[in-house]
Tab-separated table of C-alpha atoms and ligand atoms in Angstrom:
chain	number	residue	atom	x	y	z
S	18	MET	CA	-4.766	34.389	-15.761
S	19	LEU	CA	-4.867	37.116	-13.121
S	20	ALA	CA	-4.744	40.851	-13.766
S	21	LYS	CA	-2.009	42.884	-12.126
S	22	VAL	CA	-2.612	46.005	-10.062
S	23	ALA	CA	-1.133	47.989	-12.973
S	24	HIS	CA	-3.630	46.563	-15.496
S	25	LEU	CA	-6.578	47.715	-13.426
S	26	THR	CA	-5.156	51.148	-12.609
S	27	GLN	CA	-4.235	51.715	-16.255
S	28	TRP	CA	-7.786	50.895	-17.386
S	29	ILE	CA	-9.235	53.232	-14.773
S	30	GLU	CA	-6.898	55.998	-15.939
S	31	GLU	CA	-7.903	55.486	-19.564
S	32	ARG	CA	-11.441	56.203	-18.392
S	33	ALA	CA	-10.567	58.851	-15.789
S	34	PRO	CA	-7.188	60.387	-16.798
S	35	GLN	CA	-5.268	61.918	-13.900
S	36	ARG	CA	-4.820	65.159	-15.856
S	37	LEU	CA	-8.529	65.829	-15.210
S	38	ALA	CA	-7.980	65.908	-11.420
S	39	GLU	CA	-8.069	69.162	-9.449
S	40	ASP	CA	-4.661	70.585	-8.450
S	41	TRP	CA	-5.232	69.947	-4.735
S	42	ASP	CA	-6.206	66.333	-5.312
S	43	ASN	CA	-4.051	63.222	-4.955
S	44	PRO	CA	-5.468	60.432	-7.113
S	45	GLY	CA	-3.504	57.327	-8.147
S	46	LEU	CA	-1.853	54.393	-6.421
S	47	MET	CA	-1.671	55.224	-2.700
S	48	TRP	CA	0.424	52.188	-1.792
S	49	GLY	CA	1.176	48.646	-2.978
S	50	HIS	CA	3.178	47.090	-5.823
S	51	PRO	CA	1.892	47.725	-9.374
S	52	GLN	CA	3.120	44.328	-10.586
S	53	ASN	CA	1.300	42.246	-7.952
S	54	ASP	CA	-1.271	39.777	-9.268
S	55	VAL	CA	-4.809	40.412	-8.058
S	56	ARG	CA	-7.596	37.818	-7.811
S	57	HIS	CA	-10.165	39.967	-6.066
S	58	VAL	CA	-10.784	43.742	-6.107
S	59	LEU	CA	-12.980	45.733	-3.741
S	60	LEU	CA	-14.398	49.160	-4.613
S	61	ALA	CA	-15.587	51.697	-2.044
S	62	VAL	CA	-16.080	55.416	-1.550
S	63	ASP	CA	-13.790	55.552	1.517
S	64	GLY	CA	-10.866	53.445	2.772
S	65	THR	CA	-12.313	52.954	6.256
S	66	ASP	CA	-11.088	50.296	8.711
S	67	ALA	CA	-14.189	48.229	7.895
S	68	VAL	CA	-13.510	48.308	4.136
S	69	LEU	CA	-9.814	47.442	4.482
S	70	GLU	CA	-10.562	44.641	6.973
S	71	GLU	CA	-13.090	43.257	4.473
S	72	ALA	CA	-10.344	43.363	1.831
S	73	VAL	CA	-7.990	41.377	4.087
S	74	ARG	CA	-10.753	38.885	4.978
S	75	LYS	CA	-11.649	38.335	1.306
S	76	GLY	CA	-8.047	38.208	0.113
S	77	ALA	CA	-8.500	41.284	-2.097
S	78	GLY	CA	-5.186	42.434	-3.550
S	79	LEU	CA	-6.518	45.844	-4.550
S	80	VAL	CA	-8.996	48.314	-3.109
S	81	VAL	CA	-10.203	51.061	-5.466
S	82	LEU	CA	-11.485	54.102	-3.596
S	83	HIS	CA	-13.106	57.353	-4.582
S	84	HIS	CA	-11.527	59.435	-1.800
S	85	PRO	CA	-7.713	59.236	-1.571
S	86	SER	CA	-6.325	57.805	1.675
S	87	LEU	CA	-3.095	59.755	1.420
S	88	TRP	CA	-2.643	63.458	0.879
S	89	LYS	CA	0.469	65.246	-0.301
S	90	ASP	CA	1.180	66.732	3.135
S	91	VAL	CA	1.561	63.373	4.923
S	92	LYS	CA	4.778	63.603	6.977
S	93	GLN	CA	4.410	60.686	9.395
S	94	LEU	CA	2.966	57.188	9.316
S	95	ARG	CA	2.476	56.330	12.978
S	96	THR	CA	0.912	52.914	13.430
S	97	ASP	CA	-0.753	54.061	16.662
S	98	GLN	CA	-2.877	56.410	14.522
S	99	ALA	CA	-5.617	55.615	11.989
S	100	LEU	CA	-3.691	56.189	8.739
S	101	GLY	CA	-0.519	54.366	9.821
S	102	ARG	CA	-2.585	51.480	11.201
S	103	ARG	CA	-4.416	51.118	7.867
S	104	VAL	CA	-1.239	51.261	5.777
S	105	GLU	CA	0.395	48.661	8.043
S	106	LEU	CA	-2.637	46.344	7.834
S	107	CYS	CA	-2.725	46.593	4.045
S	108	LEU	CA	1.004	46.155	3.434
S	109	ARG	CA	1.153	43.171	5.798
S	110	HIS	CA	-1.633	41.464	3.795
S	111	GLY	CA	-0.602	42.608	0.313
S	112	VAL	CA	-3.547	44.977	-0.216
S	113	ALA	CA	-2.795	47.811	-2.665
S	114	VAL	CA	-4.960	50.926	-2.453
S	115	TYR	CA	-5.770	53.175	-5.393
S	116	ALA	CA	-8.016	56.246	-5.655
S	117	ALA	CA	-9.870	57.806	-8.613
S	118	HIS	CA	-11.263	61.033	-7.228
S	119	THR	CA	-11.856	64.396	-8.979
S	120	ASN	CA	-10.509	62.858	-12.197
S	121	TYR	CA	-13.386	60.348	-12.013
S	122	ASP	CA	-15.822	63.178	-11.194
S	123	ALA	CA	-14.741	65.128	-14.283
S	124	ALA	CA	-14.336	62.226	-16.724
S	125	ALA	CA	-16.873	61.192	-19.324
S	126	ASP	CA	-19.100	58.578	-17.674
S	127	GLY	CA	-17.948	59.772	-14.265
S	128	VAL	CA	-19.567	59.764	-10.816
S	129	SER	CA	-22.339	62.237	-11.662
S	130	ASP	CA	-23.166	60.351	-14.882
S	131	SER	CA	-23.956	57.292	-12.748
S	132	LEU	CA	-26.353	59.402	-10.708
S	133	ALA	CA	-27.924	60.907	-13.848
S	134	ARG	CA	-28.407	57.429	-15.321
S	135	ARG	CA	-30.105	56.125	-12.159
S	136	LEU	CA	-32.511	59.064	-12.246
S	137	GLY	CA	-33.312	58.387	-15.914
S	138	LEU	CA	-32.088	61.773	-17.184
S	139	ASN	CA	-31.896	62.340	-20.945
S	140	ASP	CA	-29.551	64.540	-23.016
S	141	VAL	CA	-27.050	64.677	-20.169
S	142	GLN	CA	-24.357	67.366	-20.450
S	143	VAL	CA	-21.492	68.598	-18.284
S	144	LEU	CA	-22.726	71.266	-15.859
S	145	ASP	CA	-19.450	73.080	-15.134
S	146	VAL	CA	-16.943	72.548	-17.956
S	147	THR	CA	-13.346	72.663	-16.653
S	148	ALA	CA	-11.549	71.044	-19.591
S	149	ARG	CA	-12.126	70.109	-23.181
S	150	ASP	CA	-10.522	67.446	-25.260
S	151	ARG	CA	-9.281	68.326	-28.770
S	152	LEU	CA	-10.476	66.587	-31.897
S	153	GLN	CA	-8.154	65.337	-34.598
S	154	LYS	CA	-8.730	63.813	-38.011
S	155	LEU	CA	-6.767	60.625	-38.568
S	156	VAL	CA	-6.157	59.755	-42.233
S	157	VAL	CA	-4.353	56.556	-43.182
S	158	PHE	CA	-3.525	54.966	-46.538
S	159	VAL	CA	-4.150	51.189	-46.586
S	160	PRO	CA	-3.589	48.654	-49.397
S	161	ARG	CA	-7.011	47.538	-50.672
S	162	GLY	CA	-8.273	44.433	-48.853
S	163	HIS	CA	-6.799	45.466	-45.502
S	164	GLU	CA	-9.037	48.472	-44.823
S	165	ASP	CA	-11.570	46.559	-42.706
S	166	ASP	CA	-8.836	45.254	-40.372
S	167	VAL	CA	-7.441	48.756	-39.904
S	168	ARG	CA	-10.911	50.303	-39.464
S	169	GLN	CA	-11.765	47.686	-36.850
S	170	ALA	CA	-8.518	48.354	-34.956
S	171	LEU	CA	-9.190	52.115	-35.006
S	172	ALA	CA	-12.716	51.624	-33.658
S	173	ALA	CA	-11.597	49.144	-30.994
S	174	ALA	CA	-9.005	51.661	-29.765
S	175	GLY	CA	-11.706	54.357	-29.373
S	176	ALA	CA	-11.542	56.353	-32.612
S	177	GLY	CA	-14.572	57.101	-34.791
S	178	TRP	CA	-17.087	58.372	-32.212
S	179	ILE	CA	-19.508	61.129	-33.294
S	180	GLY	CA	-22.189	61.667	-30.619
S	181	LYS	CA	-23.818	58.305	-29.969
S	182	TYR	CA	-22.336	56.744	-33.144
S	183	SER	CA	-19.182	54.650	-33.089
S	184	HIS	CA	-17.207	53.225	-36.081
S	185	CYS	CA	-17.623	56.499	-38.043
S	186	SER	CA	-15.211	56.559	-40.993
S	187	PHE	CA	-15.018	57.516	-44.636
S	188	GLN	CA	-13.017	55.860	-47.384
S	189	VAL	CA	-12.136	56.547	-50.971
S	190	ASP	CA	-10.060	54.528	-53.433
S	191	GLY	CA	-6.863	55.779	-55.010
S	192	THR	CA	-3.353	54.890	-56.067
S	193	GLY	CA	-0.337	55.055	-53.792
S	194	THR	CA	3.264	55.094	-54.962
S	195	PHE	CA	6.534	54.277	-53.233
S	196	LEU	CA	10.058	53.231	-54.047
S	197	PRO	CA	11.609	50.867	-51.463
S	198	ARG	CA	15.260	51.826	-50.784
S	199	GLU	CA	18.242	49.809	-49.643
S	200	GLY	CA	17.479	47.967	-46.373
S	201	ALA	CA	13.686	48.162	-46.720
S	202	ASP	CA	11.547	45.031	-46.388
S	203	PRO	CA	8.410	45.940	-48.366
S	204	PHE	CA	5.061	44.141	-47.882
S	205	ILE	CA	4.399	44.781	-51.592
S	206	GLY	CA	7.028	45.347	-54.326
S	207	ALA	CA	10.818	45.103	-54.355
S	208	VAL	CA	13.819	47.238	-53.402
S	209	GLY	CA	14.758	49.735	-56.120
S	210	LYS	CA	11.504	49.418	-58.076
S	211	LEU	CA	8.822	52.154	-58.151
S	212	GLU	CA	5.558	50.596	-57.022
S	213	ARG	CA	1.991	51.711	-57.780
S	214	VAL	CA	-0.574	50.151	-55.440
S	215	ASP	CA	-4.368	50.269	-55.181
S	216	GLU	CA	-4.922	51.862	-51.802
S	217	VAL	CA	-7.804	53.111	-49.699
S	218	ARG	CA	-7.673	56.507	-48.011
S	219	LEU	CA	-9.413	55.792	-44.715
S	220	GLU	CA	-10.293	58.665	-42.424
S	221	THR	CA	-11.872	58.949	-39.019
S	222	VAL	CA	-12.016	61.271	-36.032
S	223	VAL	CA	-10.192	60.825	-32.728
S	224	THR	CA	-9.838	62.783	-29.479
S	225	ALA	CA	-6.294	64.000	-28.813
S	226	SER	CA	-6.228	62.359	-25.364
S	227	ILE	CA	-6.325	58.876	-26.894
S	228	SER	CA	-4.725	59.511	-30.295
S	229	ARG	CA	-1.368	57.930	-29.332
S	230	ARG	CA	-3.109	54.721	-28.320
S	231	VAL	CA	-5.225	54.791	-31.489
S	232	VAL	CA	-2.191	55.340	-33.753
S	233	ALA	CA	-0.353	52.462	-32.030
S	234	ALA	CA	-3.338	50.145	-32.619
S	235	MET	CA	-3.557	51.315	-36.245
S	236	LEU	CA	0.144	50.610	-36.848
S	237	ARG	CA	-0.231	47.098	-35.384
S	238	ALA	CA	-3.152	46.322	-37.725
S	239	HIS	CA	-1.532	47.865	-40.835
S	240	PRO	CA	0.491	45.526	-43.075
S	241	TYR	CA	3.082	48.093	-44.246
S	242	GLU	CA	6.547	48.466	-42.734
S	243	GLU	CA	6.235	52.270	-42.993
S	244	VAL	CA	2.688	53.566	-42.693
S	245	ALA	CA	1.665	56.879	-44.289
S	246	TYR	CA	-0.840	58.666	-42.068
S	247	ASP	CA	-1.875	62.217	-41.112
S	248	LEU	CA	-3.059	63.440	-37.746
S	249	ILE	CA	-4.753	66.810	-38.378
S	250	PRO	CA	-6.018	69.163	-35.628
S	251	LEU	CA	-9.694	70.136	-35.990
S	252	ASP	CA	-11.632	73.168	-34.824
S	253	ASN	CA	-14.816	71.152	-34.192
S	254	GLU	CA	-16.095	71.301	-30.620
S	255	ALA	CA	-14.677	68.396	-28.647
S	256	PRO	CA	-16.100	66.464	-25.676
S	257	ALA	CA	-16.221	68.462	-22.424
S	258	PHE	CA	-15.101	67.405	-18.941
S	259	GLY	CA	-16.013	68.886	-15.599
S	260	ALA	CA	-18.107	68.786	-12.468
S	261	GLY	CA	-21.793	67.895	-12.312
S	262	ARG	CA	-24.192	67.002	-15.090
S	263	VAL	CA	-27.514	68.388	-16.238
S	264	GLY	CA	-30.271	66.593	-18.109
S	265	SER	CA	-34.030	66.268	-18.395
S	266	LEU	CA	-36.639	63.883	-17.065
S	267	ALA	CA	-38.962	62.315	-19.643
S	268	TYR	CA	-41.889	64.108	-17.953
S	269	ALA	CA	-42.365	66.659	-15.161
S	270	LEU	CA	-42.567	65.413	-11.562
S	271	PRO	CA	-43.348	67.263	-8.351
S	272	LEU	CA	-40.225	67.786	-6.204
S	273	GLU	CA	-41.581	65.306	-3.663
S	274	GLU	CA	-41.826	62.599	-6.340
S	275	LEU	CA	-38.280	63.291	-7.567
S	276	ALA	CA	-37.100	63.045	-3.955
S	277	ARG	CA	-38.600	59.547	-3.788
S	278	LEU	CA	-36.733	58.585	-6.976
S	279	VAL	CA	-33.469	59.910	-5.509
S	280	LYS	CA	-34.015	57.973	-2.275
S	281	GLU	CA	-34.357	54.767	-4.258
S	282	ALA	CA	-31.451	55.518	-6.607
S	283	CYS	CA	-29.066	56.474	-3.786
S	284	ARG	CA	-30.508	53.949	-1.305
S	285	VAL	CA	-30.770	56.533	1.455
S	286	PRO	CA	-33.452	56.281	4.177
S	287	ALA	CA	-33.953	60.052	4.332
S	288	LEU	CA	-32.838	63.220	2.582
S	289	ARG	CA	-33.093	67.005	2.879
S	290	LEU	CA	-35.032	69.204	0.471
S	291	VAL	CA	-34.954	72.893	-0.335
S	292	GLY	CA	-38.029	74.194	-2.179
S	293	ASP	CA	-41.745	73.673	-2.561
S	294	LEU	CA	-42.642	69.951	-2.537
S	295	ASN	CA	-45.388	70.422	-5.136
S	296	ARG	CA	-43.378	72.438	-7.635
S	297	PRO	CA	-42.825	70.567	-10.914
S	298	VAL	CA	-39.333	69.476	-11.901
S	299	THR	CA	-38.166	68.610	-15.428
S	300	ARG	CA	-34.589	69.774	-15.781
S	301	VAL	CA	-32.312	68.196	-13.203
S	302	ALA	CA	-28.690	68.999	-12.334
S	303	VAL	CA	-26.744	66.368	-10.416
S	304	CYS	CA	-23.375	66.359	-8.685
S	305	GLY	CA	-22.060	63.400	-6.710
S	306	GLY	CA	-20.516	64.365	-3.358
S	307	ASP	CA	-20.331	68.018	-2.430
S	308	GLY	CA	-22.050	70.060	-5.156
S	309	GLY	CA	-23.036	73.120	-3.130
S	310	ASP	CA	-20.739	75.360	-5.168
S	311	LEU	CA	-22.621	74.471	-8.368
S	312	LEU	CA	-25.843	76.295	-7.433
S	313	GLN	CA	-25.142	79.183	-9.823
S	314	ALA	CA	-24.096	76.843	-12.632
S	315	ALA	CA	-27.245	74.750	-12.146
S	316	SER	CA	-29.391	77.862	-12.194
S	317	HIS	CA	-27.680	79.172	-15.352
S	318	ALA	CA	-28.172	75.804	-17.037
S	319	GLY	CA	-31.921	76.182	-16.514
S	320	ALA	CA	-32.132	73.401	-13.916
S	321	ASP	CA	-35.234	73.288	-11.708
S	322	VAL	CA	-33.381	71.309	-9.076
S	323	LEU	CA	-29.859	70.233	-8.062
S	324	VAL	CA	-29.389	66.740	-6.645
S	325	THR	CA	-26.211	66.571	-4.579
S	326	GLY	CA	-24.858	66.143	-1.033
S	327	ASP	CA	-23.278	68.191	1.752
S	328	LEU	CA	-25.325	71.351	1.251
S	329	ASP	CA	-24.734	73.815	4.089
S	330	HIS	CA	-27.083	76.383	5.630
S	331	HIS	CA	-25.898	79.347	3.581
S	332	GLN	CA	-25.989	77.373	0.337
S	333	ALA	CA	-29.590	76.367	1.110
S	334	LEU	CA	-30.461	80.063	1.515
S	335	GLU	CA	-28.634	80.888	-1.716
S	336	ALA	CA	-30.652	78.189	-3.528
S	337	LEU	CA	-33.890	79.771	-2.293
S	338	ASP	CA	-32.696	83.154	-3.549
S	339	LEU	CA	-31.940	81.637	-6.955
S	340	GLY	CA	-35.338	79.898	-7.102
S	341	LEU	CA	-33.469	76.591	-7.407
S	342	MET	CA	-34.730	73.519	-5.581
S	343	VAL	CA	-32.198	71.152	-4.000
S	344	VAL	CA	-32.330	67.486	-3.064
S	345	ASP	CA	-29.504	66.664	-0.640
S	346	ALA	CA	-29.063	62.879	-0.559
S	347	GLY	CA	-25.719	63.040	1.258
S	348	HIS	CA	-22.132	62.781	0.088
S	349	PHE	CA	-21.974	58.985	0.321
S	350	GLY	CA	-25.434	58.423	-1.155
S	351	THR	CA	-24.622	60.391	-4.305
S	352	GLU	CA	-21.140	58.903	-4.823
S	353	TRP	CA	-21.416	55.150	-4.265
S	354	PRO	CA	-23.350	54.586	-7.551
S	355	GLY	CA	-20.245	55.741	-9.439
S	356	MET	CA	-18.129	53.127	-7.681
S	357	ALA	CA	-20.751	50.434	-8.378
S	358	ASP	CA	-20.669	51.303	-12.084
S	359	LEU	CA	-16.860	51.348	-12.127
S	360	SER	CA	-16.852	47.857	-10.588
S	361	GLU	CA	-19.228	46.574	-13.266
S	362	TRP	CA	-17.173	48.187	-16.032
S	363	LEU	CA	-13.911	46.704	-14.720
S	364	ASN	CA	-15.544	43.269	-14.546
S	365	SER	CA	-16.597	43.485	-18.197
S	366	ARG	CA	-13.039	44.457	-19.208
S	367	LEU	CA	-11.575	41.644	-17.106
S	368	GLU	CA	-13.980	39.145	-18.634
S	369	ALA	CA	-13.291	40.357	-22.183
S	370	GLY	CA	-9.539	40.027	-21.545
S	371	GLY	CA	-9.888	36.460	-20.245
S	372	TYR	CA	-8.766	37.409	-16.713
S	373	GLN	CA	-10.061	35.473	-13.695
S	374	THR	CA	-9.806	38.588	-11.509
S	375	ARG	CA	-13.192	39.937	-10.333
S	376	CYS	CA	-14.359	43.198	-8.725
S	377	GLU	CA	-17.173	43.933	-6.268
S	378	LEU	CA	-18.476	46.867	-4.270
S	379	ALA	CA	-17.328	46.479	-0.636
S	380	GLU	CA	-20.240	45.366	1.567
S	381	SER	CA	-18.849	47.330	4.498
S	382	GLY	CA	-18.636	50.649	2.605
S	383	ARG	CA	-21.192	52.755	4.493
S	384	ASP	CA	-22.415	56.278	4.997
S	385	PRO	CA	-20.842	57.537	8.253
S	386	PHE	CA	-24.179	59.248	9.046
S	387	GLN	CA	-27.108	57.378	10.561
S	388	PHE	CA	-30.712	58.517	10.510
S	389	VAL	CA	-32.947	58.220	13.574
F	281	LIG	ZN1	-16.570	62.817	-2.422
């Protein structure tokens, strides 16, 4: 069984919802048919000629990019120019192109989380919070004996997470009553007869962004025709989304040593540093791509250093003024790890779903800069 373009894009959007994208951004399906079957998927930072030609050569039906190929102001598609030529090549060979951009930067387990993980950072938090989810309490009444099925369905759909703990729930026994009316088809009892049933009140916590999906999964697993449940808004602090991450190394390293770690993690032959090479670093802010506008946020978060790309001259001076060190490993170097992780994650979902479709990072996805 092959996955369709729409399966893959829907999974990506569960992880990186489009509502988290910046207003100026244009994530989503750039071109192609959502219902096309896909055997092979390539992932890359940019939809360059080399990447799209690799997709054609390998028979990939979908290319997942970080940077969108199309922007909202496109008015022409001339095939004598780069964009038109790429669209023509892809459509002729059935290659759909999709982009997960600032939504994937902001999402939980986004681009900067991949960087943080490769640097071994602990207690990683969002550096610049731009959005917060809302928490809800989901309470459902289940006839005794069916509570484990319902609990399992809730957990599988993503409910019940508190920090690093999944499957969090609470249950208490009680008695439910109902009177099936004309036209009802009760799982227990009979029409016109008041029923008293041993039930379990099962409660868990869910983020509002996935609560519809969780309720749908709960209803599928619940034996009753009409399910009694409550979805209650909570004031508890909910997971944050936004740009950059900040975390701590297990032990202090001199800036020069951290730079070596970053070179390995980002597989870059060289990088630029701002700051004293011998100064110790413990708290590290990271931002895949262009994180030069997060200098203040990194400084406020107590970071010793910001690892990012695309720092310009004036930002380097500003970092010095702030007493913040910077490791600039380039835009590409700090973003490709996120695409590698997304590829791995999609493969595990495809495998779990019994699909033969497989993803890989494009071999021809490269940094446009060379070092001499
Ligand atoms: Zn970028």
